[in-house]
Amino acid sequence: MSELLKGKPVADAILARTREGAAAFYKKKGRSPKAAIIRVGARPDDLAYERGIKNRAAQTDVEIDVEELAEDVSREELLRTIKRRNEDAATDGILLFLPLPDHLDEQEAVNAISPQKDLDGVSDASKLGVYTDSGIGNPPCTAQAVMEILAYYKVPLSGKKAVVIGRSQVVGKPLAMLLLKQNATVTICHSKTHDLSQETRQADILISAAGRIGMVTGTDVRDGQTVIDVGINFDSAGKMKGDVLYEEVADKVDCLTPVPGGVGSVTTAVLLSHLLH
Ligand code: NDP
């Protein structure tokens, strides 16, 4: 049976680091670091995420300020709100909940966020920071959560072969860059990849971010591998499942992240840690 790489101890370590950072920040500035959440409407998903962030923030002495905008907010008002928070010296980070309602231009809105305050690494400037390694902005939280898990469990990366399934802007591509920065040899797979199994079996570290139940089965893996399951999917009974067929893969590989309780449980801690960047 493989070692289970649980997210909780990783999140706890990041939160402890953030708490220390927040205390040092308070000492220097006489106030706690503050994140502004900009929420358009009140989607149940967003409200649940907001509650999760507030709970974590309470453990780290970080302040959360929610800007609640109407579901039919105008483009101008949304951009004005972002600009006001960019210019507010007492706001250290901004998180815009996505997706936005259809009448709003998501790309325009995320690019209006100052890269210095872009907590979730969604702006083009943050992406540039990841690709150029210039320190501008932040990497997307999920991609960084994977890196935090690998670092916490001391999975060697330098010179190792990492295979990433998925090439989205928020997970696959930035993650490939972060792995490259740690001197892994990286292969990015996607829906047009021929013989995915052949690619995945060559990996020392296999990361699946495809968003498909059963993407990684027992025949796609071998012993000696570390498998990180980023996928969050729901089966027909409404049960949360990753991309990896746990029951087939767990017996074969060395280490595996669970779903739930893996990558997803680390992302909010990463988000708060970005506030101190
Ligand atoms: P996207 O749908 O944007 O990207 C999925 C990627 O997987 C695409 O690049 C796609 O390839 C690739 N893919 C899909 N099917 C296959 C296939 N059969 N073979 C090979 N590649 C395939 O998803 P996201 O990147 O936004 O998210 C990925 C998963 O991660 C989702 O389950 C999402 O819920 C989860 N997620 C989890 C988070 C967490 O905190 N744990 C946070 C964010 C996301 P192509 O480009 O060719 O279409």
PDB file of C-alpha atoms and ligand atoms in Angstrom, residues 142 165-172 189-193 196 208-212 215 229-233 243 263-265 267, ligand 1:
ATOM      1  CA  THR A 142      -3.535  25.067  -6.855  1.00  0.00           C
ATOM      2  CA  ILE A 165      -1.805  15.679 -17.277  1.00  0.00           C
ATOM      3  CA  GLY A 166      -3.593  18.943 -18.135  1.00  0.00           C
ATOM      4  CA  ARG A 167      -2.451  22.208 -19.684  1.00  0.00           C
ATOM      5  CA  SER A 168      -4.883  24.768 -18.276  1.00  0.00           C
ATOM      6  CA  GLN A 169      -3.740  28.260 -17.392  1.00  0.00           C
ATOM      7  CA  VAL A 170      -4.634  27.746 -13.727  1.00  0.00           C
ATOM      8  CA  VAL A 171      -3.155  24.324 -13.049  1.00  0.00           C
ATOM      9  CA  GLY A 172      -1.254  22.381 -15.717  1.00  0.00           C
ATOM     10  CA  CYS A 189       0.081  15.749 -21.528  1.00  0.00           C
ATOM     11  CA  HIS A 190      -3.373  16.745 -22.794  1.00  0.00           C
ATOM     12  CA  SER A 191      -6.346  15.381 -24.668  1.00  0.00           C
ATOM     13  CA  LYS A 192      -4.384  15.031 -27.924  1.00  0.00           C
ATOM     14  CA  THR A 193      -1.469  13.135 -26.353  1.00  0.00           C
ATOM     15  CA  LEU A 196      -0.898   8.626 -22.469  1.00  0.00           C
ATOM     16  CA  SER A 208      -3.196  14.516 -12.888  1.00  0.00           C
ATOM     17  CA  ALA A 209      -5.195  17.703 -13.397  1.00  0.00           C
ATOM     18  CA  ALA A 210      -7.599  16.606 -16.112  1.00  0.00           C
ATOM     19  CA  GLY A 211     -10.885  16.733 -14.230  1.00  0.00           C
ATOM     20  CA  ARG A 212     -11.942  13.190 -15.197  1.00  0.00           C
ATOM     21  CA  MET A 215      -8.067   9.338 -15.846  1.00  0.00           C
ATOM     22  CA  ASP A 229      -4.288  13.893  -7.803  1.00  0.00           C
ATOM     23  CA  VAL A 230      -5.502  17.443  -8.442  1.00  0.00           C
ATOM     24  CA  GLY A 231      -8.870  16.438  -9.895  1.00  0.00           C
ATOM     25  CA  ILE A 232     -12.073  17.320  -8.115  1.00  0.00           C
ATOM     26  CA  ASN A 233     -14.949  15.434  -9.684  1.00  0.00           C
ATOM     27  CA  ASP A 243      -8.841  11.728 -11.376  1.00  0.00           C
ATOM     28  CA  VAL A 263      -4.385  19.104  -2.867  1.00  0.00           C
ATOM     29  CA  GLY A 264      -7.749  20.772  -2.272  1.00  0.00           C
ATOM     30  CA  SER A 265      -7.123  21.078   1.447  1.00  0.00           C
ATOM     31  CA  THR A 267      -5.006  25.681  -1.621  1.00  0.00           C
TER      32      THR A 267
HETATM   33  P1  NDP B   1      -9.505  22.305 -17.404  1.00  0.00           P
HETATM   34  O1  NDP B   1     -10.764  21.637 -17.864  1.00  0.00           O
HETATM   35  O2  NDP B   1      -9.302  23.736 -17.704  1.00  0.00           O
HETATM   36  O3  NDP B   1      -8.263  21.496 -18.026  1.00  0.00           O
HETATM   37  C1  NDP B   1      -8.258  20.109 -18.079  1.00  0.00           C
HETATM   38  C2  NDP B   1      -7.019  19.668 -18.825  1.00  0.00           C
HETATM   39  O4  NDP B   1      -7.008  18.251 -18.831  1.00  0.00           O
HETATM   40  C3  NDP B   1      -6.961  20.143 -20.274  1.00  0.00           C
HETATM   41  O5  NDP B   1      -5.672  20.594 -20.581  1.00  0.00           O
HETATM   42  C4  NDP B   1      -7.315  18.889 -21.075  1.00  0.00           C
HETATM   43  O6  NDP B   1      -6.649  18.788 -22.324  1.00  0.00           O
HETATM   44  C5  NDP B   1      -6.795  17.791 -20.158  1.00  0.00           C
HETATM   45  N1  NDP B   1      -7.562  16.573 -20.400  1.00  0.00           N
HETATM   46  C6  NDP B   1      -8.905  16.403 -20.327  1.00  0.00           C
HETATM   47  N2  NDP B   1      -9.230  15.151 -20.670  1.00  0.00           N
HETATM   48  C7  NDP B   1      -8.068  14.521 -20.977  1.00  0.00           C
HETATM   49  C8  NDP B   1      -7.765  13.218 -21.430  1.00  0.00           C
HETATM   50  N3  NDP B   1      -8.722  12.288 -21.643  1.00  0.00           N
HETATM   51  N4  NDP B   1      -6.471  12.902 -21.651  1.00  0.00           N
HETATM   52  C9  NDP B   1      -5.495  13.810 -21.442  1.00  0.00           C
HETATM   53  N5  NDP B   1      -5.729  15.081 -21.025  1.00  0.00           N
HETATM   54  C10 NDP B   1      -7.013  15.423 -20.805  1.00  0.00           C
HETATM   55  O7  NDP B   1      -9.425  22.004 -15.865  1.00  0.00           O
HETATM   56  P2  NDP B   1      -8.573  22.750 -14.685  1.00  0.00           P
HETATM   57  O8  NDP B   1      -7.139  22.754 -15.033  1.00  0.00           O
HETATM   58  O9  NDP B   1      -9.240  24.002 -14.325  1.00  0.00           O
HETATM   59  O10 NDP B   1      -8.822  21.728 -13.503  1.00  0.00           O
HETATM   60  C11 NDP B   1      -8.392  20.394 -13.588  1.00  0.00           C
HETATM   61  C12 NDP B   1      -8.957  19.604 -12.430  1.00  0.00           C
HETATM   62  O11 NDP B   1      -8.430  20.132 -11.237  1.00  0.00           O
HETATM   63  C13 NDP B   1     -10.485  19.683 -12.284  1.00  0.00           C
HETATM   64  O12 NDP B   1     -10.960  18.450 -11.778  1.00  0.00           O
HETATM   65  C14 NDP B   1     -10.694  20.756 -11.257  1.00  0.00           C
HETATM   66  O13 NDP B   1     -11.903  20.577 -10.536  1.00  0.00           O
HETATM   67  C15 NDP B   1      -9.501  20.477 -10.370  1.00  0.00           C
HETATM   68  N6  NDP B   1      -9.087  21.623  -9.590  1.00  0.00           N
HETATM   69  C16 NDP B   1      -8.751  21.365  -8.302  1.00  0.00           C
HETATM   70  C17 NDP B   1      -8.371  22.362  -7.485  1.00  0.00           C
HETATM   71  C18 NDP B   1      -7.956  22.016  -6.097  1.00  0.00           C
HETATM   72  O14 NDP B   1      -7.877  22.907  -5.255  1.00  0.00           O
HETATM   73  N7  NDP B   1      -7.634  20.733  -5.825  1.00  0.00           N
HETATM   74  C19 NDP B   1      -8.396  23.771  -7.927  1.00  0.00           C
HETATM   75  C20 NDP B   1      -8.592  23.929  -9.343  1.00  0.00           C
HETATM   76  C21 NDP B   1      -8.968  22.876 -10.125  1.00  0.00           C
HETATM   77  P3  NDP B   1      -6.920  19.804 -23.555  1.00  0.00           P
HETATM   78  O15 NDP B   1      -6.183  21.066 -23.186  1.00  0.00           O
HETATM   79  O16 NDP B   1      -6.345  19.110 -24.740  1.00  0.00           O
HETATM   80  O17 NDP B   1      -8.403  19.987 -23.613  1.00  0.00           O
END
